[in-house]
Amino acid sequence: MAESKKKITVDIDKIKRAIYAGIPLTITTYTLPKEMEDYMNSVLAAFLSELNQQQMIEYLSYCLNELMTNSKKANTKRIYFLEKKLDINNNADYAEGMKEFKVHTLNNINYYLQKQKEAGLYVKLVLQSRNGKIKVEVRNNAELTVTEYKRMHDKLSRAQQYTSPDQAFSQILDDSEGAGLGLIIMILMLEKIGLTEENFQIICENGETITRIILPLNETTQKNMAMVSYEFVKVIDELPQFPDTIVRLTKLINDPNSKMSEIAASISSDVSLTTDLLKLVNSAVFALASPCRSISDAVKMIGIGGVRNLLLSVGSITELKRLAPESKKELWSHAHKVAFFSYNLARNFCANDRDVLEDSYICGLLHDMGKVIFNTARPERVERIKKIAADKGVPLSTFEKLVAGVNHGDLGALIAEKWNFPDSIIKVIRHHHEPELAPQEVRKQTSLVYLADMMVHYVDHEVDYYQFDVDVLRLFGIKNEQQVARISDRLSTAFKKNTPPQRT
């Protein structure tokens, strides 16, 4: 992001998407001008407001300003020590350099800021909401020295001696680095919103110093979320049963005593279902060398498990489209694109893992099934839930934010359970935004669907590379943004052309 004096507009839609997908928001600056500081505070305020945590804004804004200023100062210090030819890791040099650090840098601050920008020394804000917790991080790419680390923890220890900012102000504190009092007051601020030093972390890893604040969502918000989610779950009981024909066929497929010829004959007896199934098998998604002309051919080419999952796919889309108005067609467009990406990523990265390959298409197709239900619930159902929420004291604004996307993974999984889907598919739908929480036996499949979903959002310019989960990228051997861009562009082009993608 270029730094300028022009006011930067806060993208509320991007903040909402990040919150509901549990992905991080990151803002990077090299010089931290006043305009950037104001922008970061505006993003923090909007982020907390979307989570109904307005009571934290004042306190966390102070903490953010303190941490950002300290990180910028740490970067300036690196340039200053280089200019003075002093070793910042040497105790004697460190003591010598700090004698006049403040005076020299403050009198020529623009020079030092320009130098640290040229050196690529950044300060980064990271915001993320996940698993009922809020994470606020400030990072800078200069690891703390042993001396700095000790001084920082000394300030944290001192903070526990005070009960108020006034008491801290009244003490004579070591002011040589200018951050001690501010850090102590910051800890006291956190205590005012019920946090302790355990909610505040300072770590160094991969060349960065990371100061991290972890906050739980307040109890009221969690109760409201649980109540609204519970009422939406009741909608599931009002959904019709899965098509009887497909239920009967999947039972037949799952029966180890069933014969292939019997399965093929049973599917073929339903002309409409056979047509839909063969149309899907022969689509560009599966890139078959020669077209399937019968269910027997399909079984031979994609396996009995693949046929079962395609039956579930056909049944789900038929049923959900019947519930969903045409105005929600963008949901289906995204679903089909993620399914395409998911299957073709599986062909490239998991070709020898039959379970992952067979489940990849249906898991990609139905990953947002809960969102479909949220977005297509009949108005009278929504009004009923709204009235219940209001009767229990949930503000309208809170209700609307919760309805916008909360827990759609859980709701989708509950629908899949109602329709007696295989357990592995249910688990992937539930955890597709948080693959690290998926059970070990489906973690690779869940990670694959997560990656497909993120790549679709990436080509649609809805997320940036930094928002990808680094553990997922590592799992599939993806090391940089160039690889993400190349793979996602190829898959996107193939999807648009409706032709098989090249191997990545």
mmCIF file with all atom_site columns, N, CA, C and O in Angstrom, residues 57 94 125 136 142 177 203 207 234 256 296 346 359 366 396 486 504:
data_model
loop_
_atom_site.group_PDB
_atom_site.id
_atom_site.type_symbol
_atom_site.label_atom_id
_atom_site.label_alt_id
_atom_site.label_comp_id
_atom_site.label_asym_id
_atom_site.label_entity_id
_atom_site.label_seq_id
_atom_site.pdbx_PDB_ins_code
_atom_site.Cartn_x
_atom_site.Cartn_y
_atom_site.Cartn_z
_atom_site.occupancy
_atom_site.B_iso_or_equiv
_atom_site.pdbx_formal_charge
_atom_site.auth_seq_id
_atom_site.auth_comp_id
_atom_site.auth_asym_id
_atom_site.auth_atom_id
_atom_site.pdbx_PDB_model_num
ATOM 1  N N  . ILE A 1 57  ? -12.993 -0.339  21.810  1.00 0.00 ? 57  ILE A N  1
ATOM 2  C CA . ILE A 1 57  ? -12.346 0.521   20.813  1.00 0.00 ? 57  ILE A CA 1
ATOM 3  C C  . ILE A 1 57  ? -11.382 1.516   21.453  1.00 0.00 ? 57  ILE A C  1
ATOM 4  O O  . ILE A 1 57  ? -10.225 1.640   21.030  1.00 0.00 ? 57  ILE A O  1
ATOM 5  N N  . TYR A 1 94  ? 25.421  -0.950  22.720  1.00 0.00 ? 94  TYR A N  1
ATOM 6  C CA . TYR A 1 94  ? 24.017  -0.603  22.920  1.00 0.00 ? 94  TYR A CA 1
ATOM 7  C C  . TYR A 1 94  ? 23.881  0.555   23.909  1.00 0.00 ? 94  TYR A C  1
ATOM 8  O O  . TYR A 1 94  ? 23.154  1.525   23.665  1.00 0.00 ? 94  TYR A O  1
ATOM 9  N N  . LEU A 1 125 ? 0.222   -4.145  10.929  1.00 0.00 ? 125 LEU A N  1
ATOM 10 C CA . LEU A 1 125 ? -0.916  -4.420  11.809  1.00 0.00 ? 125 LEU A CA 1
ATOM 11 C C  . LEU A 1 125 ? -1.665  -5.629  11.272  1.00 0.00 ? 125 LEU A C  1
ATOM 12 O O  . LEU A 1 125 ? -1.958  -5.702  10.076  1.00 0.00 ? 125 LEU A O  1
ATOM 13 N N  . VAL A 1 136 ? -5.082  -9.094  17.833  1.00 0.00 ? 136 VAL A N  1
ATOM 14 C CA . VAL A 1 136 ? -4.507  -7.838  17.358  1.00 0.00 ? 136 VAL A CA 1
ATOM 15 C C  . VAL A 1 136 ? -2.994  -7.983  17.456  1.00 0.00 ? 136 VAL A C  1
ATOM 16 O O  . VAL A 1 136 ? -2.457  -8.185  18.550  1.00 0.00 ? 136 VAL A O  1
ATOM 17 N N  . ALA A 1 142 ? 12.396  -6.470  12.673  1.00 0.00 ? 142 ALA A N  1
ATOM 18 C CA . ALA A 1 142 ? 13.653  -6.298  13.396  1.00 0.00 ? 142 ALA A CA 1
ATOM 19 C C  . ALA A 1 142 ? 13.492  -7.018  14.725  1.00 0.00 ? 142 ALA A C  1
ATOM 20 O O  . ALA A 1 142 ? 12.745  -6.565  15.591  1.00 0.00 ? 142 ALA A O  1
ATOM 21 N N  . GLU A 1 177 ? 14.459  5.156   26.762  1.00 0.00 ? 177 GLU A N  1
ATOM 22 C CA . GLU A 1 177 ? 13.980  4.733   25.454  1.00 0.00 ? 177 GLU A CA 1
ATOM 23 C C  . GLU A 1 177 ? 12.560  5.229   25.190  1.00 0.00 ? 177 GLU A C  1
ATOM 24 O O  . GLU A 1 177 ? 11.990  4.944   24.159  1.00 0.00 ? 177 GLU A O  1
ATOM 25 N N  . ILE A 1 203 ? 6.858   -12.044 21.122  1.00 0.00 ? 203 ILE A N  1
ATOM 26 C CA . ILE A 1 203 ? 7.667   -13.152 20.621  1.00 0.00 ? 203 ILE A CA 1
ATOM 27 C C  . ILE A 1 203 ? 8.495   -12.685 19.430  1.00 0.00 ? 203 ILE A C  1
ATOM 28 O O  . ILE A 1 203 ? 8.163   -11.691 18.771  1.00 0.00 ? 203 ILE A O  1
ATOM 29 N N  . GLY A 1 207 ? 12.514  -13.616 11.922  1.00 0.00 ? 207 GLY A N  1
ATOM 30 C CA . GLY A 1 207 ? 13.028  -12.271 11.663  1.00 0.00 ? 207 GLY A CA 1
ATOM 31 C C  . GLY A 1 207 ? 12.105  -11.146 12.061  1.00 0.00 ? 207 GLY A C  1
ATOM 32 O O  . GLY A 1 207 ? 12.384  -9.979  11.764  1.00 0.00 ? 207 GLY A O  1
ATOM 33 N N  . LYS A 1 234 ? -33.073 -24.585 13.861  1.00 0.00 ? 234 LYS A N  1
ATOM 34 C CA . LYS A 1 234 ? -34.445 -25.095 13.797  1.00 0.00 ? 234 LYS A CA 1
ATOM 35 C C  . LYS A 1 234 ? -34.974 -25.100 12.359  1.00 0.00 ? 234 LYS A C  1
ATOM 36 O O  . LYS A 1 234 ? -35.858 -25.891 12.020  1.00 0.00 ? 234 LYS A O  1
ATOM 37 N N  . PRO A 1 256 ? -21.755 -53.364 0.971   1.00 0.00 ? 256 PRO A N  1
ATOM 38 C CA . PRO A 1 256 ? -20.637 -54.118 0.389   1.00 0.00 ? 256 PRO A CA 1
ATOM 39 C C  . PRO A 1 256 ? -21.068 -55.339 -0.403  1.00 0.00 ? 256 PRO A C  1
ATOM 40 O O  . PRO A 1 256 ? -20.282 -55.876 -1.203  1.00 0.00 ? 256 PRO A O  1
ATOM 41 N N  . SER A 1 296 ? -22.453 -47.519 -16.287 1.00 0.00 ? 296 SER A N  1
ATOM 42 C CA . SER A 1 296 ? -21.372 -48.503 -16.160 1.00 0.00 ? 296 SER A CA 1
ATOM 43 C C  . SER A 1 296 ? -20.035 -47.885 -16.534 1.00 0.00 ? 296 SER A C  1
ATOM 44 O O  . SER A 1 296 ? -19.016 -48.116 -15.865 1.00 0.00 ? 296 SER A O  1
ATOM 45 N N  . ALA A 1 346 ? -6.941  -31.318 -6.410  1.00 0.00 ? 346 ALA A N  1
ATOM 46 C CA . ALA A 1 346 ? -6.756  -32.694 -5.924  1.00 0.00 ? 346 ALA A CA 1
ATOM 47 C C  . ALA A 1 346 ? -6.033  -33.537 -6.964  1.00 0.00 ? 346 ALA A C  1
ATOM 48 O O  . ALA A 1 346 ? -5.164  -34.353 -6.626  1.00 0.00 ? 346 ALA A O  1
ATOM 49 N N  . ASP A 1 359 ? -13.694 -37.128 -2.850  1.00 0.00 ? 359 ASP A N  1
ATOM 50 C CA . ASP A 1 359 ? -14.523 -36.193 -2.079  1.00 0.00 ? 359 ASP A CA 1
ATOM 51 C C  . ASP A 1 359 ? -14.319 -34.728 -2.469  1.00 0.00 ? 359 ASP A C  1
ATOM 52 O O  . ASP A 1 359 ? -15.079 -33.864 -2.028  1.00 0.00 ? 359 ASP A O  1
ATOM 53 N N  . LEU A 1 366 ? -20.319 -28.031 -1.975  1.00 0.00 ? 366 LEU A N  1
ATOM 54 C CA . LEU A 1 366 ? -21.246 -27.821 -0.863  1.00 0.00 ? 366 LEU A CA 1
ATOM 55 C C  . LEU A 1 366 ? -20.610 -27.132 0.340   1.00 0.00 ? 366 LEU A C  1
ATOM 56 O O  . LEU A 1 366 ? -21.216 -27.071 1.409   1.00 0.00 ? 366 LEU A O  1
ATOM 57 N N  . LEU A 1 396 ? -31.135 -5.123  17.203  1.00 0.00 ? 396 LEU A N  1
ATOM 58 C CA . LEU A 1 396 ? -31.363 -5.417  15.792  1.00 0.00 ? 396 LEU A CA 1
ATOM 59 C C  . LEU A 1 396 ? -30.051 -5.429  15.015  1.00 0.00 ? 396 LEU A C  1
ATOM 60 O O  . LEU A 1 396 ? -29.816 -6.300  14.161  1.00 0.00 ? 396 LEU A O  1
ATOM 61 N N  . ARG A 1 486 ? -0.152  -18.165 -10.368 1.00 0.00 ? 486 ARG A N  1
ATOM 62 C CA . ARG A 1 486 ? -0.061  -19.015 -11.557 1.00 0.00 ? 486 ARG A CA 1
ATOM 63 C C  . ARG A 1 486 ? -1.106  -20.123 -11.538 1.00 0.00 ? 486 ARG A C  1
ATOM 64 O O  . ARG A 1 486 ? -1.823  -20.350 -12.519 1.00 0.00 ? 486 ARG A O  1
ATOM 65 N N  . THR A 1 504 ? -0.443  -28.193 -13.175 1.00 0.00 ? 504 THR A N  1
ATOM 66 C CA . THR A 1 504 ? 0.264   -27.045 -12.582 1.00 0.00 ? 504 THR A CA 1
ATOM 67 C C  . THR A 1 504 ? 1.672   -27.431 -12.212 1.00 0.00 ? 504 THR A C  1
ATOM 68 O O  . THR A 1 504 ? 1.911   -28.331 -11.480 1.00 0.00 ? 504 THR A O  1
#
